[in-house]
Short mmCIF file of C-alpha atoms and ligand atoms in Angstrom, two decimals:
data_model
loop_
_atom_site.label_atom_id
_atom_site.label_comp_id
_atom_site.label_asym_id
_atom_site.label_seq_id
_atom_site.Cartn_x
_atom_site.Cartn_y
_atom_site.Cartn_z
CA MET A 1 -21.25 88.31 33.78
CA ASN A 2 -20.97 85.23 31.57
CA LYS A 3 -22.95 84.34 28.50
CA PHE A 4 -25.49 82.34 30.54
CA SER A 5 -26.49 85.11 32.88
CA ARG A 6 -27.58 87.77 30.44
CA THR A 7 -31.22 88.76 30.77
CA VAL A 8 -33.67 87.52 28.15
CA SER A 9 -36.84 89.31 27.21
CA SER A 10 -40.02 87.27 27.60
CA PRO A 11 -41.84 86.64 24.31
CA ALA A 12 -45.06 87.50 26.14
CA THR A 13 -43.88 91.06 26.46
CA ARG A 14 -43.87 91.30 22.68
CA ARG A 15 -47.11 89.44 21.90
CA THR A 16 -49.98 88.43 24.15
CA VAL A 17 -51.01 84.76 24.36
CA ASP A 18 -54.18 85.56 22.46
CA GLU A 19 -52.10 87.14 19.71
CA ILE A 20 -49.88 84.05 19.65
CA THR A 21 -52.70 81.49 19.63
CA GLY A 22 -55.19 83.52 17.69
CA GLY A 23 -57.52 82.92 20.61
CA ARG A 24 -57.45 79.16 20.15
CA ARG A 25 -57.15 77.92 23.72
CA LEU A 26 -57.17 74.13 23.86
CA ARG A 27 -57.35 74.08 27.65
CA ARG A 28 -61.01 75.17 27.52
CA THR A 29 -62.27 71.63 27.00
CA ARG A 30 -60.03 70.31 29.78
CA LYS A 31 -61.18 72.64 32.51
CA ALA A 32 -63.60 70.31 34.29
CA ASP A 33 -64.23 66.62 34.60
CA TRP A 34 -67.62 66.81 32.86
CA SER A 35 -65.98 68.53 29.91
CA ARG A 36 -63.10 66.08 29.72
CA ARG A 37 -65.61 63.25 29.71
CA LEU A 38 -67.59 64.95 26.97
CA VAL A 39 -64.63 65.20 24.57
CA ARG A 40 -62.96 61.88 25.47
CA GLU A 41 -62.11 60.05 22.24
CA ASN A 42 -61.31 56.57 23.47
CA HIS A 43 -62.88 54.36 26.09
CA LEU A 44 -61.84 51.16 27.69
CA THR A 45 -64.61 48.66 28.37
CA VAL A 46 -64.66 45.17 29.74
CA ASP A 47 -65.33 43.97 26.17
CA ASP A 48 -61.75 44.95 25.32
CA LEU A 49 -60.14 42.48 27.71
CA ILE A 50 -58.72 39.02 27.12
CA TRP A 51 -57.31 37.30 30.18
CA PRO A 52 -54.28 34.99 29.81
CA LEU A 53 -54.41 32.11 32.32
CA PHE A 54 -51.55 29.78 33.28
CA LEU A 55 -52.33 26.10 33.76
CA MET A 56 -50.55 23.38 35.73
CA GLU A 57 -51.09 19.72 36.57
CA GLY A 58 -52.66 18.64 39.85
CA GLU A 59 -55.83 19.27 41.75
CA ASN A 60 -57.22 22.20 43.63
CA ARG A 61 -53.96 24.12 43.67
CA GLN A 62 -52.68 27.51 42.61
CA GLU A 63 -49.07 28.70 42.61
CA PRO A 64 -48.03 32.34 42.71
CA LEU A 65 -45.43 33.55 40.22
CA ASP A 66 -42.46 35.48 41.64
CA ALA A 67 -42.01 37.84 38.72
CA MET A 68 -45.74 38.42 38.19
CA PRO A 69 -47.24 39.48 41.52
CA GLY A 70 -50.97 38.77 41.55
CA VAL A 71 -50.76 36.12 38.81
CA MET A 72 -51.03 32.38 39.54
CA ARG A 73 -50.73 29.05 37.82
CA HIS A 74 -53.94 27.06 38.21
CA THR A 75 -54.83 23.38 38.14
CA VAL A 76 -57.68 22.62 35.72
CA ASP A 77 -60.40 22.72 38.40
CA GLN A 78 -59.10 26.07 39.61
CA ALA A 79 -58.85 27.38 36.05
CA VAL A 80 -62.56 26.62 35.73
CA ARG A 81 -63.17 28.78 38.82
CA GLN A 82 -61.15 31.59 37.21
CA ALA A 83 -63.10 31.26 33.96
CA GLU A 84 -66.32 31.53 35.96
CA ARG A 85 -64.96 34.65 37.62
CA ALA A 86 -64.00 36.10 34.23
CA ALA A 87 -67.48 35.43 32.87
CA ARG A 88 -69.07 37.04 35.93
CA LEU A 89 -66.92 40.12 35.34
CA GLY A 90 -68.02 40.23 31.70
CA ILE A 91 -64.58 39.43 30.24
CA PRO A 92 -65.33 38.02 26.76
CA ALA A 93 -62.46 35.55 26.44
CA ILE A 94 -59.56 33.85 28.17
CA ALA A 95 -56.29 32.58 26.68
CA THR A 96 -54.69 29.51 28.25
CA PHE A 97 -50.98 28.65 28.56
CA PRO A 98 -49.87 25.33 30.07
CA ASN A 99 -46.92 24.52 32.29
CA ILE A 100 -46.27 20.98 31.06
CA ASP A 101 -44.71 18.30 33.26
CA PRO A 102 -40.98 18.26 32.29
CA ALA A 103 -41.17 14.47 31.89
CA ARG A 104 -43.60 14.96 28.98
CA ARG A 105 -41.41 17.41 27.08
CA ASP A 106 -39.30 16.12 24.22
CA GLU A 107 -37.30 17.28 21.18
CA THR A 108 -40.36 17.55 18.94
CA GLY A 109 -43.00 18.58 21.46
CA SER A 110 -44.99 15.45 20.66
CA HIS A 111 -47.25 15.82 23.70
CA SER A 112 -48.83 18.83 21.94
CA LEU A 113 -50.69 16.24 19.84
CA ASP A 114 -52.19 14.40 22.82
CA PRO A 115 -55.94 15.07 22.94
CA ASP A 116 -55.70 14.73 26.72
CA ASN A 117 -52.83 17.11 27.35
CA LEU A 118 -53.22 19.84 29.97
CA ILE A 119 -54.38 22.55 27.60
CA ASN A 120 -57.04 20.34 26.02
CA ARG A 121 -58.31 19.03 29.36
CA ALA A 122 -58.64 22.61 30.54
CA SER A 123 -60.56 23.64 27.40
CA ARG A 124 -63.00 20.76 27.82
CA ALA A 125 -63.59 21.52 31.49
CA ILE A 126 -64.00 25.27 30.92
CA LYS A 127 -66.26 24.79 27.89
CA GLU A 128 -68.51 22.52 29.90
CA ALA A 129 -68.70 24.73 33.00
CA VAL A 130 -68.63 28.18 31.36
CA PRO A 131 -69.92 27.80 27.79
CA GLU A 132 -70.46 31.54 27.42
CA ILE A 133 -66.78 32.49 27.57
CA GLY A 134 -64.46 32.42 24.54
CA ILE A 135 -61.46 30.13 24.76
CA ILE A 136 -58.26 31.07 22.92
CA THR A 137 -55.44 28.54 22.74
CA ASP A 138 -51.86 28.91 21.55
CA VAL A 139 -50.51 26.14 19.32
CA ALA A 140 -46.83 27.01 19.59
CA LEU A 141 -44.73 24.05 20.71
CA ASP A 142 -42.64 25.80 23.37
CA PRO A 143 -44.53 24.44 26.41
CA PHE A 144 -43.99 20.93 25.05
CA THR A 145 -40.38 20.94 23.83
CA SER A 146 -37.39 19.98 25.96
CA HIS A 147 -35.48 22.96 24.54
CA GLY A 148 -38.17 25.62 24.95
CA HIS A 149 -38.31 26.57 21.28
CA ASP A 150 -41.63 27.08 19.48
CA GLY A 151 -40.74 24.58 16.80
CA ILE A 152 -38.98 21.31 16.15
CA LEU A 153 -35.21 21.62 16.63
CA ARG A 154 -33.00 19.64 14.26
CA ASP A 155 -29.23 20.08 13.93
CA GLY A 156 -29.42 23.46 15.58
CA GLU A 157 -32.20 24.70 13.31
CA ILE A 158 -35.90 25.28 14.00
CA VAL A 159 -37.31 23.39 11.03
CA ASN A 160 -40.22 25.26 9.52
CA ASP A 161 -42.30 22.87 7.43
CA GLU A 162 -42.27 19.95 9.83
CA THR A 163 -43.28 22.28 12.64
CA VAL A 164 -46.16 23.64 10.58
CA ALA A 165 -47.42 20.13 9.83
CA GLN A 166 -47.41 19.30 13.54
CA ILE A 167 -49.06 22.46 14.82
CA ALA A 168 -51.83 22.10 12.24
CA VAL A 169 -52.68 18.71 13.80
CA ALA A 170 -52.34 20.14 17.32
CA ALA A 171 -54.75 22.93 16.32
CA VAL A 172 -57.39 20.37 15.30
CA GLY A 173 -56.97 18.68 18.69
CA GLN A 174 -57.43 22.02 20.43
CA ALA A 175 -60.53 22.82 18.39
CA ALA A 176 -61.96 19.38 19.18
CA ALA A 177 -61.39 20.08 22.89
CA GLY A 178 -63.40 23.28 22.71
CA ALA A 179 -61.08 26.11 21.67
CA ASP A 180 -63.01 28.85 19.86
CA ILE A 181 -59.98 30.69 18.55
CA ILE A 182 -56.66 29.14 17.61
CA ALA A 183 -53.82 31.55 18.20
CA PRO A 184 -50.49 30.41 16.79
CA SER A 185 -47.57 32.30 18.35
CA ASP A 186 -44.71 30.41 16.72
CA MET A 187 -44.07 32.66 13.67
CA MET A 188 -43.37 29.74 11.31
CA ASP A 189 -43.98 30.52 7.63
CA GLY A 190 -47.22 29.11 6.22
CA ARG A 191 -48.76 28.15 9.54
CA ILE A 192 -51.98 30.14 9.16
CA GLY A 193 -52.92 28.53 5.84
CA ALA A 194 -52.01 25.08 7.11
CA ILE A 195 -54.05 25.49 10.29
CA ARG A 196 -57.03 26.86 8.30
CA ASP A 197 -56.92 23.85 5.94
CA ALA A 198 -56.65 21.39 8.82
CA LEU A 199 -59.52 22.98 10.75
CA ASP A 200 -61.76 23.09 7.67
CA GLN A 201 -61.02 19.51 6.71
CA ASN A 202 -62.05 18.40 10.17
CA GLY A 203 -65.31 20.29 10.32
CA PHE A 204 -64.08 23.26 12.34
CA GLN A 205 -65.00 25.98 9.83
CA ASN A 206 -66.31 28.11 12.68
CA VAL A 207 -63.14 28.05 14.72
CA ALA A 208 -61.32 31.35 14.15
CA ILE A 209 -57.63 32.10 13.88
CA MET A 210 -56.06 34.98 15.76
CA SER A 211 -52.59 35.24 14.36
CA TYR A 212 -49.72 36.39 16.51
CA ALA A 213 -48.84 37.98 13.18
CA THR A 214 -46.21 40.34 14.42
CA LYS A 215 -44.37 38.77 17.26
CA PHE A 216 -41.03 40.34 18.03
CA ALA A 217 -37.86 38.79 19.43
CA SER A 218 -38.31 40.59 22.74
CA ALA A 219 -36.75 40.74 26.18
CA PHE A 220 -40.18 41.30 27.70
CA TYR A 221 -41.21 37.61 27.73
CA GLY A 222 -39.01 36.68 30.70
CA PRO A 223 -41.65 36.17 33.42
CA TYR A 224 -43.88 34.16 31.03
CA ARG A 225 -41.05 31.71 30.47
CA GLU A 226 -40.78 31.24 34.23
CA ALA A 227 -44.56 30.73 34.39
CA ILE A 228 -44.63 27.90 31.84
CA GLY A 229 -41.26 26.53 32.94
CA THR A 230 -39.23 27.15 29.78
CA GLY A 231 -36.95 29.83 31.21
CA GLY A 232 -34.12 27.51 32.20
CA LEU A 233 -34.57 25.26 29.18
CA LEU A 234 -34.29 27.67 26.29
CA LYS A 235 -31.04 27.26 24.42
CA GLY A 236 -30.09 30.23 22.29
CA ASP A 237 -32.76 32.70 21.31
CA LYS A 238 -35.79 32.96 19.02
CA LYS A 239 -34.36 35.47 16.55
CA SER A 240 -34.52 33.05 13.61
CA TYR A 241 -38.32 33.07 13.76
CA TYR A 242 -39.56 36.13 15.69
CA ILE A 243 -39.31 39.58 14.06
CA ASP A 244 -36.35 41.89 14.69
CA PRO A 245 -37.54 44.72 16.99
CA ALA A 246 -35.99 47.20 14.55
CA ASN A 247 -38.46 46.42 11.75
CA THR A 248 -41.92 47.70 10.89
CA ASP A 249 -42.24 47.07 7.11
CA GLU A 250 -41.50 43.42 7.80
CA ALA A 251 -44.28 43.38 10.38
CA LEU A 252 -46.67 44.70 7.75
CA ARG A 253 -45.66 41.96 5.32
CA GLU A 254 -46.14 39.30 8.02
CA ALA A 255 -49.62 40.59 8.76
CA GLU A 256 -50.56 40.79 5.08
CA GLN A 257 -49.36 37.25 4.51
CA ASP A 258 -51.33 35.92 7.48
CA LEU A 259 -54.50 37.64 6.27
CA LEU A 260 -54.04 36.18 2.79
CA GLU A 261 -53.64 32.73 4.34
CA GLY A 262 -56.89 33.14 6.29
CA ALA A 263 -56.25 34.82 9.63
CA ASP A 264 -59.43 36.36 11.08
CA MET A 265 -57.65 38.64 13.53
CA LEU A 266 -54.18 40.01 14.03
CA MET A 267 -52.13 40.38 17.16
CA VAL A 268 -49.11 42.51 17.97
CA LYS A 269 -46.74 41.32 20.69
CA PRO A 270 -45.32 42.75 22.93
CA GLY A 271 -47.74 45.62 23.37
CA LEU A 272 -46.76 49.02 24.65
CA PRO A 273 -43.30 49.20 23.03
CA TYR A 274 -44.95 48.30 19.69
CA LEU A 275 -47.96 50.62 19.48
CA ASP A 276 -46.60 52.04 16.22
CA ILE A 277 -47.07 48.57 14.73
CA VAL A 278 -50.65 48.38 16.04
CA HIS A 279 -51.42 51.73 14.49
CA ARG A 280 -49.90 50.83 11.14
CA LEU A 281 -51.67 47.47 10.96
CA LYS A 282 -55.06 48.91 11.86
CA ASP A 283 -54.62 51.76 9.38
CA THR A 284 -53.50 49.47 6.58
CA PHE A 285 -55.73 46.42 6.92
CA ALA A 286 -58.76 47.57 8.94
CA VAL A 287 -59.24 44.12 10.48
CA PRO A 288 -59.74 43.14 14.14
CA THR A 289 -56.41 43.95 15.74
CA PHE A 290 -55.23 42.94 19.20
CA ALA A 291 -52.13 43.47 21.28
CA TYR A 292 -50.59 41.39 24.03
CA GLN A 293 -49.42 43.36 27.05
CA VAL A 294 -46.85 40.71 27.87
CA SER A 295 -45.48 39.41 31.15
CA GLY A 296 -42.49 41.77 31.30
CA GLU A 297 -44.72 44.80 30.76
CA TYR A 298 -46.99 43.64 33.56
CA ALA A 299 -44.00 42.92 35.82
CA MET A 300 -42.53 46.40 35.28
CA ILE A 301 -45.73 48.17 36.28
CA ARG A 302 -46.22 45.90 39.30
CA ALA A 303 -42.62 46.23 40.45
CA ALA A 304 -42.56 50.01 40.18
CA ALA A 305 -45.89 50.21 41.98
CA ALA A 306 -44.70 47.87 44.75
CA ASN A 307 -41.76 50.22 45.33
CA GLY A 308 -44.06 53.20 45.50
CA TRP A 309 -42.42 54.67 42.39
CA ILE A 310 -45.63 54.90 40.35
CA ASP A 311 -49.33 54.66 41.04
CA GLY A 312 -49.97 51.11 39.84
CA GLU A 313 -53.69 51.47 39.25
CA ARG A 314 -53.35 54.63 37.22
CA ALA A 315 -50.46 53.17 35.23
CA MET A 316 -52.58 50.09 34.48
CA ILE A 317 -55.51 52.16 33.23
CA GLU A 318 -53.31 54.50 31.22
CA SER A 319 -51.39 51.66 29.58
CA LEU A 320 -54.59 49.85 28.59
CA LEU A 321 -56.16 53.02 27.23
CA ALA A 322 -53.02 53.61 25.14
CA PHE A 323 -53.74 50.35 23.30
CA LYS A 324 -57.21 51.59 22.41
CA ARG A 325 -55.87 54.93 21.23
CA ALA A 326 -53.37 53.15 18.98
CA GLY A 327 -56.21 51.23 17.33
CA CYS A 328 -56.60 47.98 19.25
CA ASP A 329 -59.93 46.19 19.31
CA GLY A 330 -58.83 44.32 22.40
CA ILE A 331 -55.90 43.63 24.69
CA LEU A 332 -54.53 40.42 26.15
CA THR A 333 -53.55 41.50 29.64
CA TYR A 334 -52.80 39.95 33.00
CA PHE A 335 -54.57 42.99 34.47
CA ALA A 336 -57.89 41.83 32.94
CA PRO A 337 -59.71 40.82 36.16
CA GLU A 338 -58.45 43.83 38.11
CA MET A 339 -59.37 46.21 35.31
CA ALA A 340 -62.75 44.54 34.82
CA GLU A 341 -63.48 44.96 38.52
CA LEU A 342 -62.75 48.69 38.27
CA LEU A 343 -64.96 49.04 35.22
C1 PBG B 401 -44.33 31.45 23.05
C2 PBG B 401 -45.09 32.48 23.80
C3 PBG B 401 -44.50 33.58 24.44
C4 PBG B 401 -45.51 34.26 25.09
C5 PBG B 401 -46.72 33.61 24.81
N1 PBG B 401 -46.44 32.50 24.00
C6 PBG B 401 -43.14 34.12 24.48
C7 PBG B 401 -41.95 33.29 24.37
O1 PBG B 401 -41.47 32.73 25.34
O2 PBG B 401 -41.42 33.21 23.30
C8 PBG B 401 -45.24 35.48 25.92
C9 PBG B 401 -46.31 35.97 26.78
C10 PBG B 401 -45.85 36.88 27.85
O3 PBG B 401 -44.65 37.21 27.97
O4 PBG B 401 -46.72 37.30 28.62
N2 PBG B 401 -44.89 30.87 21.98
#
């Protein structure tokens, strides 16, 4: 007999479960589906979904993305079809991300200022065909720069103030093309105030700003970079402007600053690994708070499901519900059309 094989007495032989719990049995409300529905605290609805759409040049074409099964890049005419589909499903808003022709990318991302660039052409076409859907556009420079960074690169540094000046102008161009919400994802200091000023000065007082207030330097953006064609371009990393994944107080200060500068809504990105941030922001500021279930999160669920390792549909629903539980008002997710169809 060794020390692991001695017999232990069951606690239940000393006290009954009712003595232990005082008769408080939490399983009572879980016993049947009707009862679980009755006590359910959080619900996912189609109103919670924002669908990110990838754009590309050309006509009447769509390209599948290897690392994001079920997600495509769309030419503008096809993006209009997708926006129509989203509206039919009741999805309130889409968010567009362009894959810019490499020949148009340069050191400063100057093509971001072109009123006729891919993102602006798409906004105009979607606004005209589907006026009832909200259009959210990102003003970060990464789709437009030859180095894949979100800002202007000079002597090895992402220069803050010059970048802010440029994205403020790009934001006005996007608003003029029909964007309803400008969503800057670049994490430069002062960008929210500068964009607000520029929008107001140009008569776009009613265009809102959804700040990617707490965007972390994450490994989960990989498939997105493939989708917009920056994966191979990016030199170095984005740690000098995105938040360190180790920090939460810093995320709070970023969000506070963006609200003071005029942000209407906050976003946390990535999503699932950062639900503590969502919860803290919602608790602290009580403003509309969103999270972005990013490409890598989507890819992980899809890949595991494709291998038969998890039930993909249930994992999708559970992950989206988790955002609601944490305090999100809405979720940017590549699952949006599939989830909307289920709802
Ligand atoms: C960049 C940007 C990123 C995403 C949206 N805008 C990440 C990045 O490459 O830095 C990520 C979205 C996703 O992964 O789904 N401004």
